[in-house]
PDB file of C-alpha atoms in Angstrom:
ATOM      1  CA  MET A   1     -23.246  22.878   7.755  1.00  0.00           C
ATOM      2  CA  THR A   2     -22.255  22.712  11.173  1.00  0.00           C
ATOM      3  CA  GLU A   3     -23.590  20.087  11.831  1.00  0.00           C
ATOM      4  CA  THR A   4     -20.758  17.168  12.574  1.00  0.00           C
ATOM      5  CA  PRO A   5     -21.775  13.735  10.352  1.00  0.00           C
ATOM      6  CA  SER A   6     -21.989  10.592  12.673  1.00  0.00           C
ATOM      7  CA  PHE A   7     -19.039   8.009  12.857  1.00  0.00           C
ATOM      8  CA  GLY A   8     -21.370   5.894  11.091  1.00  0.00           C
ATOM      9  CA  ASP A   9     -21.626   8.688   8.090  1.00  0.00           C
ATOM     10  CA  ALA A  10     -17.840   9.097   8.099  1.00  0.00           C
ATOM     11  CA  LEU A  11     -17.668   5.215   8.013  1.00  0.00           C
ATOM     12  CA  ILE A  12     -19.862   5.407   4.625  1.00  0.00           C
ATOM     13  CA  GLN A  13     -17.933   7.812   2.949  1.00  0.00           C
ATOM     14  CA  ALA A  14     -14.485   5.982   3.536  1.00  0.00           C
ATOM     15  CA  ILE A  15     -16.226   2.652   1.811  1.00  0.00           C
ATOM     16  CA  PRO A  16     -15.001   3.425  -1.612  1.00  0.00           C
ATOM     17  CA  ASN A  17     -11.469   3.712  -0.633  1.00  0.00           C
ATOM     18  CA  LEU A  18     -11.226   1.055   1.723  1.00  0.00           C
ATOM     19  CA  ARG A  19     -12.644  -1.080  -0.972  1.00  0.00           C
ATOM     20  CA  ALA A  20     -10.001   0.120  -3.783  1.00  0.00           C
ATOM     21  CA  PHE A  21      -7.292  -0.456  -1.301  1.00  0.00           C
ATOM     22  CA  ALA A  22      -8.135  -3.642  -0.253  1.00  0.00           C
ATOM     23  CA  HIS A  23      -8.928  -4.889  -3.450  1.00  0.00           C
ATOM     24  CA  SER A  24      -5.559  -4.043  -5.091  1.00  0.00           C
ATOM     25  CA  LEU A  25      -3.669  -5.207  -2.152  1.00  0.00           C
ATOM     26  CA  SER A  26      -5.595  -8.275  -1.991  1.00  0.00           C
ATOM     27  CA  GLY A  27      -6.013  -8.715  -5.667  1.00  0.00           C
ATOM     28  CA  ASP A  28      -9.067 -10.531  -4.921  1.00  0.00           C
ATOM     29  CA  ALA A  29     -12.700  -8.726  -4.960  1.00  0.00           C
ATOM     30  CA  GLN A  30     -14.712 -11.070  -2.985  1.00  0.00           C
ATOM     31  CA  LEU A  31     -12.016 -10.924  -0.279  1.00  0.00           C
ATOM     32  CA  SER A  32     -11.917  -7.427  -0.291  1.00  0.00           C
ATOM     33  CA  ASN A  33     -15.277  -7.152   0.091  1.00  0.00           C
ATOM     34  CA  ASP A  34     -14.946  -9.506   3.384  1.00  0.00           C
ATOM     35  CA  LEU A  35     -11.668  -7.285   4.538  1.00  0.00           C
ATOM     36  CA  VAL A  36     -13.965  -4.291   4.582  1.00  0.00           C
ATOM     37  CA  GLN A  37     -16.761  -5.548   5.921  1.00  0.00           C
ATOM     38  CA  GLU A  38     -14.347  -6.511   9.167  1.00  0.00           C
ATOM     39  CA  THR A  39     -12.740  -3.242   9.092  1.00  0.00           C
ATOM     40  CA  LEU A  40     -16.290  -1.221   9.500  1.00  0.00           C
ATOM     41  CA  LEU A  41     -17.252  -3.845  12.254  1.00  0.00           C
ATOM     42  CA  LYS A  42     -14.185  -3.607  13.937  1.00  0.00           C
ATOM     43  CA  ALA A  43     -14.066  -0.032  13.587  1.00  0.00           C
ATOM     44  CA  TRP A  44     -17.566   0.380  15.079  1.00  0.00           C
ATOM     45  CA  THR A  45     -16.464  -1.963  18.115  1.00  0.00           C
ATOM     46  CA  HIS A  46     -13.694  -0.016  18.469  1.00  0.00           C
ATOM     47  CA  LYS A  47     -15.009   3.674  18.176  1.00  0.00           C
ATOM     48  CA  ASP A  48     -14.291   5.120  21.572  1.00  0.00           C
ATOM     49  CA  SER A  49     -10.311   4.539  21.232  1.00  0.00           C
ATOM     50  CA  PHE A  50     -10.324   6.502  17.542  1.00  0.00           C
ATOM     51  CA  VAL A  51      -9.164   9.994  18.730  1.00  0.00           C
ATOM     52  CA  PRO A  52     -11.534  12.726  17.769  1.00  0.00           C
ATOM     53  CA  ASP A  53     -10.338  14.998  14.833  1.00  0.00           C
ATOM     54  CA  SER A  54      -7.331  12.600  14.218  1.00  0.00           C
ATOM     55  CA  ASN A  55      -7.155  10.999  10.775  1.00  0.00           C
ATOM     56  CA  LEU A  56     -10.033   9.031  10.188  1.00  0.00           C
ATOM     57  CA  LYS A  57      -8.952   7.167   7.073  1.00  0.00           C
ATOM     58  CA  ALA A  58      -5.666   6.368   8.654  1.00  0.00           C
ATOM     59  CA  TRP A  59      -6.875   4.844  11.222  1.00  0.00           C
ATOM     60  CA  LEU A  60      -9.167   3.015   9.192  1.00  0.00           C
ATOM     61  CA  PHE A  61      -6.794   1.741   6.862  1.00  0.00           C
ATOM     62  CA  THR A  62      -4.755   0.350   9.526  1.00  0.00           C
ATOM     63  CA  ILE A  63      -7.182  -1.574  10.832  1.00  0.00           C
ATOM     64  CA  LEU A  64      -7.846  -2.940   7.344  1.00  0.00           C
ATOM     65  CA  ARG A  65      -4.234  -3.686   6.299  1.00  0.00           C
ATOM     66  CA  ASN A  66      -3.844  -5.525   9.882  1.00  0.00           C
ATOM     67  CA  THR A  67      -6.580  -7.435   9.330  1.00  0.00           C
ATOM     68  CA  TYR A  68      -5.082  -8.089   5.930  1.00  0.00           C
ATOM     69  CA  PHE A  69      -2.102  -9.506   6.677  1.00  0.00           C
ATOM     70  CA  THR A  70      -3.189 -11.546   9.236  1.00  0.00           C
ATOM     71  CA  TYR A  71      -5.159 -13.263   6.718  1.00  0.00           C
ATOM     72  CA  TYR A  72      -2.317 -13.221   4.472  1.00  0.00           C
ATOM     73  CA  ARG A  73       0.408 -14.670   6.942  1.00  0.00           C
ATOM     74  CA  LYS A  74      -2.439 -17.402   8.079  1.00  0.00           C
ATOM     75  CA  GLN A  75      -2.655 -18.250   4.113  1.00  0.00           C
ATOM     76  CA  GLN A  76       0.608 -18.273   3.316  1.00  0.00           C
ATOM     77  CA  ARG A  77       0.941 -20.717   6.403  1.00  0.00           C
ATOM     78  CA  GLU A  78      -1.331 -23.025   4.399  1.00  0.00           C
ATOM     79  CA  GLU A  79      -0.683 -22.891   1.282  1.00  0.00           C
ATOM     80  CA  LEU A  80       2.496 -21.152   0.555  1.00  0.00           C
ATOM     81  CA  ASP A  81       1.245 -18.994  -1.796  1.00  0.00           C
ATOM     82  CA  GLU A  82       0.623 -21.659  -4.643  1.00  0.00           C
ATOM     83  CA  ASP A  83      -1.922 -19.853  -6.252  1.00  0.00           C
ATOM     84  CA  HIS A  84      -0.458 -16.216  -6.602  1.00  0.00           C
ATOM     85  CA  ALA A  85       2.642 -18.184  -7.684  1.00  0.00           C
ATOM     86  CA  ALA A  86       0.744 -19.844 -10.832  1.00  0.00           C
ATOM     87  CA  MET A  87      -1.355 -16.996 -11.344  1.00  0.00           C
ATOM     88  CA  SER A  88       1.915 -14.638 -11.623  1.00  0.00           C
ATOM     89  CA  ALA A  89       4.119 -16.942 -13.701  1.00  0.00           C
ATOM     90  CA  SER A  90       1.424 -17.112 -16.587  1.00  0.00           C
ATOM     91  CA  VAL A  91       1.400 -13.328 -17.223  1.00  0.00           C
ATOM     92  CA  PRO A  92       3.860 -12.474 -20.084  1.00  0.00           C
ATOM     93  CA  ALA A  93       5.796  -8.716 -19.351  1.00  0.00           C
ATOM     94  CA  THR A  94       3.541  -6.209 -20.725  1.00  0.00           C
ATOM     95  CA  GLN A  95       4.190  -3.172 -22.650  1.00  0.00           C
ATOM     96  CA  LEU A  96       3.976  -0.074 -19.829  1.00  0.00           C
ATOM     97  CA  THR A  97       1.952   2.255 -22.086  1.00  0.00           C
ATOM     98  CA  HIS A  98      -0.349  -0.553 -22.837  1.00  0.00           C
ATOM     99  CA  LEU A  99      -0.736  -2.120 -19.793  1.00  0.00           C
ATOM    100  CA  GLU A 100      -4.681  -2.488 -18.660  1.00  0.00           C
ATOM    101  CA  PHE A 101      -5.775  -2.602 -15.359  1.00  0.00           C
ATOM    102  CA  ASP A 102      -6.017  -6.099 -15.081  1.00  0.00           C
ATOM    103  CA  ASP A 103      -2.014  -6.468 -15.925  1.00  0.00           C
ATOM    104  CA  MET A 104      -1.469  -3.507 -13.450  1.00  0.00           C
ATOM    105  CA  GLN A 105      -3.073  -5.937 -10.581  1.00  0.00           C
ATOM    106  CA  LYS A 106      -1.173  -8.883 -11.750  1.00  0.00           C
ATOM    107  CA  ALA A 107       2.420  -7.068 -11.724  1.00  0.00           C
ATOM    108  CA  LEU A 108       1.117  -5.736  -7.948  1.00  0.00           C
ATOM    109  CA  MET A 109       0.298  -9.057  -6.872  1.00  0.00           C
ATOM    110  CA  ARG A 110       4.025 -10.148  -7.741  1.00  0.00           C
ATOM    111  CA  LEU A 111       5.547  -7.417  -5.535  1.00  0.00           C
ATOM    112  CA  SER A 112       5.895  -8.568  -2.037  1.00  0.00           C
ATOM    113  CA  ALA A 113       3.188  -7.622   0.213  1.00  0.00           C
ATOM    114  CA  ASP A 114       5.128  -4.660   1.781  1.00  0.00           C
ATOM    115  CA  HIS A 115       5.918  -2.904  -1.240  1.00  0.00           C
ATOM    116  CA  ARG A 116       2.425  -3.103  -2.922  1.00  0.00           C
ATOM    117  CA  GLU A 117       1.375  -1.748   0.403  1.00  0.00           C
ATOM    118  CA  ALA A 118       3.511   1.346   0.138  1.00  0.00           C
ATOM    119  CA  LEU A 119       2.918   1.896  -3.271  1.00  0.00           C
ATOM    120  CA  LEU A 120      -0.814   1.958  -3.024  1.00  0.00           C
ATOM    121  CA  LEU A 121      -0.711   4.355   0.041  1.00  0.00           C
ATOM    122  CA  ILE A 122       1.711   6.692  -1.606  1.00  0.00           C
ATOM    123  CA  THR A 123       1.061   6.664  -5.221  1.00  0.00           C
ATOM    124  CA  ALA A 124      -3.074   5.412  -5.531  1.00  0.00           C
ATOM    125  CA  GLU A 125      -4.234   6.391  -1.766  1.00  0.00           C
ATOM    126  CA  GLY A 126      -1.641   9.999  -1.818  1.00  0.00           C
ATOM    127  CA  PHE A 127      -0.973   9.726   1.916  1.00  0.00           C
ATOM    128  CA  SER A 128       2.073  11.444   3.233  1.00  0.00           C
ATOM    129  CA  TYR A 129       4.812   9.632   4.078  1.00  0.00           C
ATOM    130  CA  GLU A 130       4.050  10.039   7.804  1.00  0.00           C
ATOM    131  CA  ASP A 131       0.341   8.611   7.534  1.00  0.00           C
ATOM    132  CA  ALA A 132       1.530   5.748   5.798  1.00  0.00           C
ATOM    133  CA  ALA A 133       4.693   4.930   7.965  1.00  0.00           C
ATOM    134  CA  HIS A 134       1.994   5.713  10.324  1.00  0.00           C
ATOM    135  CA  VAL A 135      -0.474   3.092   9.324  1.00  0.00           C
ATOM    136  CA  CYS A 136       1.798   0.587   8.496  1.00  0.00           C
ATOM    137  CA  GLY A 137       3.849   0.817  11.880  1.00  0.00           C
ATOM    138  CA  CYS A 138       6.998   1.411  10.235  1.00  0.00           C
ATOM    139  CA  ALA A 139       9.820   4.002  10.090  1.00  0.00           C
ATOM    140  CA  VAL A 140       9.428   6.742   7.019  1.00  0.00           C
ATOM    141  CA  GLY A 141      12.362   6.214   5.701  1.00  0.00           C
ATOM    142  CA  THR A 142      11.040   2.033   5.534  1.00  0.00           C
ATOM    143  CA  MET A 143       8.278   3.760   3.637  1.00  0.00           C
ATOM    144  CA  LYS A 144      10.425   5.664   0.885  1.00  0.00           C
ATOM    145  CA  SER A 145      12.492   2.940   0.212  1.00  0.00           C
ATOM    146  CA  ARG A 146       9.532   0.416   0.247  1.00  0.00           C
ATOM    147  CA  VAL A 147       7.988   2.783  -2.314  1.00  0.00           C
ATOM    148  CA  ASN A 148      11.182   3.050  -4.162  1.00  0.00           C
ATOM    149  CA  ARG A 149      11.945  -0.289  -4.547  1.00  0.00           C
ATOM    150  CA  ALA A 150       8.442  -1.264  -5.397  1.00  0.00           C
ATOM    151  CA  ARG A 151       8.444   1.714  -8.465  1.00  0.00           C
ATOM    152  CA  SER A 152      11.734  -0.357  -9.998  1.00  0.00           C
ATOM    153  CA  ARG A 153      10.272  -3.770  -9.755  1.00  0.00           C
ATOM    154  CA  LEU A 154       6.811  -2.850 -11.075  1.00  0.00           C
ATOM    155  CA  LEU A 155       8.718  -1.458 -14.009  1.00  0.00           C
ATOM    156  CA  GLU A 156      10.934  -4.431 -14.258  1.00  0.00           C
ATOM    157  CA  GLU A 157       7.837  -6.345 -13.940  1.00  0.00           C
ATOM    158  CA  MET A 158       6.016  -4.451 -16.671  1.00  0.00           C
ATOM    159  CA  THR A 159       8.995  -4.070 -19.440  1.00  0.00           C
ATOM    160  CA  GLY A 160      11.126  -7.263 -18.748  1.00  0.00           C
ATOM    161  CA  GLN A 161      14.204  -5.214 -17.847  1.00  0.00           C
ATOM    162  CA  PRO A 162      16.022  -5.798 -14.700  1.00  0.00           C
ATOM    163  CA  THR A 163      16.875  -1.717 -13.290  1.00  0.00           C
ATOM    164  CA  SER A 164      19.151  -3.031 -10.876  1.00  0.00           C
ATOM    165  CA  PRO A 165      20.477  -6.411  -9.505  1.00  0.00           C
ATOM    166  CA  GLU A 166      18.266  -8.259  -7.073  1.00  0.00           C
ATOM    167  CA  THR A 167      18.631  -6.250  -3.466  1.00  0.00           C
ATOM    168  CA  ASN A 168      16.599  -8.414  -0.583  1.00  0.00           C
ATOM    169  CA  GLU A 169      14.925  -6.690   1.508  1.00  0.00           C
ATOM    170  CA  ASP A 170      16.390  -6.231   5.052  1.00  0.00           C
ATOM    171  CA  SER A 171      15.075  -8.288   7.271  1.00  0.00           C
ATOM    172  CA  SER A 172      14.390  -5.766  10.224  1.00  0.00           C
ATOM    173  CA  VAL A 173      11.366  -4.312   7.664  1.00  0.00           C
ATOM    174  CA  LYS A 174       9.824  -7.714   7.315  1.00  0.00           C
ATOM    175  CA  SER A 175       9.683  -7.920  10.935  1.00  0.00           C
ATOM    176  CA  SER A 176       8.485  -4.882  11.583  1.00  0.00           C
ATOM    177  CA  SER A 177       5.811  -4.808   9.235  1.00  0.00           C
ATOM    178  CA  SER A 178       4.123  -7.707  10.374  1.00  0.00           C
ATOM    179  CA  ARG A 179       1.854  -6.336  13.330  1.00  0.00           C
TER     180      ARG A 179
ATOM    181  CA  MET B   1       8.330  12.912  -8.279  1.00  0.00           C
ATOM    182  CA  GLN B   2      10.378  12.683  -5.816  1.00  0.00           C
ATOM    183  CA  HIS B   3      14.179  12.387  -6.922  1.00  0.00           C
ATOM    184  CA  ARG B   4      16.544  12.618  -4.107  1.00  0.00           C
ATOM    185  CA  LEU B   5      19.705  13.022  -5.943  1.00  0.00           C
ATOM    186  CA  GLU B   6      21.335  14.492  -2.900  1.00  0.00           C
ATOM    187  CA  THR B   7      25.052  13.511  -2.687  1.00  0.00           C
ATOM    188  CA  PRO B   8      26.028  14.926   0.585  1.00  0.00           C
ATOM    189  CA  GLU B   9      29.024  17.204   0.262  1.00  0.00           C
ATOM    190  CA  ASP B  10      30.983  15.377   2.132  1.00  0.00           C
ATOM    191  CA  CYS B  11      31.176  12.482   0.289  1.00  0.00           C
ATOM    192  CA  LYS B  12      32.527  14.259  -2.736  1.00  0.00           C
ATOM    193  CA  ARG B  13      35.770  15.423  -0.811  1.00  0.00           C
ATOM    194  CA  THR B  14      39.118  13.758  -2.241  1.00  0.00           C
ATOM    195  CA  ASP B  15      41.341  15.625  -0.168  1.00  0.00           C
ATOM    196  CA  GLY B  16      42.558  12.935   2.016  1.00  0.00           C
ATOM    197  CA  ASP B  17      44.784  10.343   1.136  1.00  0.00           C
ATOM    198  CA  CYS B  18      42.308   7.457   0.753  1.00  0.00           C
ATOM    199  CA  PRO B  19      41.348   6.485  -2.799  1.00  0.00           C
ATOM    200  CA  GLU B  20      38.291   7.853  -4.157  1.00  0.00           C
ATOM    201  CA  PRO B  21      35.259   6.223  -2.277  1.00  0.00           C
ATOM    202  CA  GLU B  22      33.139   4.599  -5.063  1.00  0.00           C
ATOM    203  CA  ARG B  23      29.771   5.863  -3.756  1.00  0.00           C
ATOM    204  CA  GLN B  24      29.627   3.847  -0.502  1.00  0.00           C
ATOM    205  CA  PRO B  25      26.072   1.789   0.205  1.00  0.00           C
ATOM    206  CA  GLU B  26      26.905   1.395   3.476  1.00  0.00           C
ATOM    207  CA  LEU B  27      24.726   4.004   5.426  1.00  0.00           C
ATOM    208  CA  ASP B  28      22.297   1.295   6.472  1.00  0.00           C
ATOM    209  CA  ALA B  29      19.389  -0.615   4.622  1.00  0.00           C
ATOM    210  CA  GLU B  30      16.887   1.957   4.830  1.00  0.00           C
ATOM    211  CA  HIS B  31      19.218   4.388   2.783  1.00  0.00           C
ATOM    212  CA  ALA B  32      20.794   2.059   0.627  1.00  0.00           C
ATOM    213  CA  PRO B  33      20.995   3.284  -3.217  1.00  0.00           C
ATOM    214  CA  VAL B  34      17.510   2.425  -4.586  1.00  0.00           C
ATOM    215  CA  PRO B  35      17.508   2.496  -8.458  1.00  0.00           C
ATOM    216  CA  GLN B  36      15.640   5.838  -9.071  1.00  0.00           C
ATOM    217  CA  LEU B  37      13.289   5.630 -12.290  1.00  0.00           C
ATOM    218  CA  PRO B  38      13.592   7.991 -15.168  1.00  0.00           C
ATOM    219  CA  GLY B  39      10.844  10.677 -14.146  1.00  0.00           C
ATOM    220  CA  PHE B  40       8.301   9.440 -16.947  1.00  0.00           C
ATOM    221  CA  ALA B  41       8.481   6.098 -15.644  1.00  0.00           C
ATOM    222  CA  ALA B  42       7.636   6.639 -12.170  1.00  0.00           C
ATOM    223  CA  GLN B  43       4.876   8.827 -13.532  1.00  0.00           C
ATOM    224  CA  LEU B  44       3.430   6.467 -15.946  1.00  0.00           C
ATOM    225  CA  ILE B  45       3.231   3.900 -13.020  1.00  0.00           C
ATOM    226  CA  GLY B  46       1.464   6.452 -10.806  1.00  0.00           C
ATOM    227  CA  GLN B  47      -0.798   7.219 -13.348  1.00  0.00           C
ATOM    228  CA  ARG B  48      -1.997   3.935 -14.441  1.00  0.00           C
ATOM    229  CA  MET B  49      -1.969   2.560 -10.663  1.00  0.00           C
ATOM    230  CA  ARG B  50      -4.427   5.427  -9.973  1.00  0.00           C
ATOM    231  CA  ALA B  51      -6.538   4.986 -12.545  1.00  0.00           C
ATOM    232  CA  MET B  52      -6.998   1.213 -11.592  1.00  0.00           C
ATOM    233  CA  TYR B  53      -7.432   2.470  -7.883  1.00  0.00           C
ATOM    234  CA  ASP B  54      -9.807   4.979  -8.618  1.00  0.00           C
ATOM    235  CA  SER B  55     -12.073   2.831 -10.817  1.00  0.00           C
ATOM    236  CA  ILE B  56     -12.310   0.383  -8.052  1.00  0.00           C
ATOM    237  CA  ALA B  57     -13.050   3.181  -5.331  1.00  0.00           C
ATOM    238  CA  GLN B  58     -16.137   4.823  -8.338  1.00  0.00           C
ATOM    239  CA  GLU B  59     -17.445   1.483  -8.339  1.00  0.00           C
ATOM    240  CA  PRO B  60     -20.992   1.320  -6.378  1.00  0.00           C
ATOM    241  CA  VAL B  61     -20.986   0.345  -2.631  1.00  0.00           C
ATOM    242  CA  PRO B  62     -22.105  -2.733  -2.068  1.00  0.00           C
ATOM    243  CA  GLU B  63     -25.762  -2.456  -0.464  1.00  0.00           C
ATOM    244  CA  ASP B  64     -24.508  -4.794   2.218  1.00  0.00           C
ATOM    245  CA  LEU B  65     -21.620  -3.073   3.620  1.00  0.00           C
ATOM    246  CA  LEU B  66     -23.892   0.077   3.604  1.00  0.00           C
ATOM    247  CA  GLU B  67     -26.637  -2.063   5.448  1.00  0.00           C
ATOM    248  CA  LEU B  68     -24.074  -3.038   7.996  1.00  0.00           C
ATOM    249  CA  VAL B  69     -23.432   0.280   9.002  1.00  0.00           C
ATOM    250  CA  ARG B  70     -26.740   1.491   9.107  1.00  0.00           C
ATOM    251  CA  LYS B  71     -27.553  -1.618  11.681  1.00  0.00           C
ATOM    252  CA  LEU B  72     -24.417  -0.726  13.696  1.00  0.00           C
ATOM    253  CA  GLU B  73     -25.698   2.855  13.877  1.00  0.00           C
ATOM    254  CA  SER B  74     -29.705   1.865  14.513  1.00  0.00           C
ATOM    255  CA  LYS B  75     -28.698  -0.759  17.164  1.00  0.00           C
ATOM    256  CA  GLU B  76     -26.930   1.756  18.930  1.00  0.00           C
ATOM    257  CA  GLN B  77     -29.708   4.465  18.586  1.00  0.00           C
ATOM    258  CA  SER B  78     -31.984   2.157  19.964  1.00  0.00           C
ATOM    259  CA  LYS B  79     -30.643   1.353  23.228  1.00  0.00           C
TER     260      LYS B  79
END
């Protein structure tokens, strides 16, 4: 019982959650495995910079989301997200109660990446607002605001009913998250 | 559920001669009023999301990911 698990054991233990986050965030199963692979490699390479006894999962999630956003921005520059736009347009609004995983994923993909990430970290992964803010490199207030907006938009998406006039997110949030 | 309906007492005061302020969304962008969902809707969204998320987390881990970590470990041990 006293034996501490190795860093490798800890990584392996984290893989299921990393995969779930990567898949839900990117909406792409194949890409998510690549993202997790890269995350594991980076974590291993930089394991000396991990502060022992701090939150390993939060650290790994930070690496993963940074890896994803680097990819995402590159991708956006290249193709202006045509695929996602096309995919999104073809999804009809669904009754909330009849929502299948697939529809949930598609509705998620129509959120901005910032909102999607916030909702996943808080609602699905169960991070505290503090930890989630740390992972995303934003303020706790920003995180709370993103989660609330993401919930509203998701509901709108899924019921086809607007809950609020379109409020664009402040630009400061955008820039602080793009690291 | 975290429904924060806190209206600071200050905002309710109407003793000044200024016209009653219509809930000012001027705090700053972070605290701008965000539409609060009815509790059950937020709950449903949460449940659905977790169900989706958990179903992915419960998938068997691809062998190549496990292999990768094992390789990294054994490479280090053989140094």
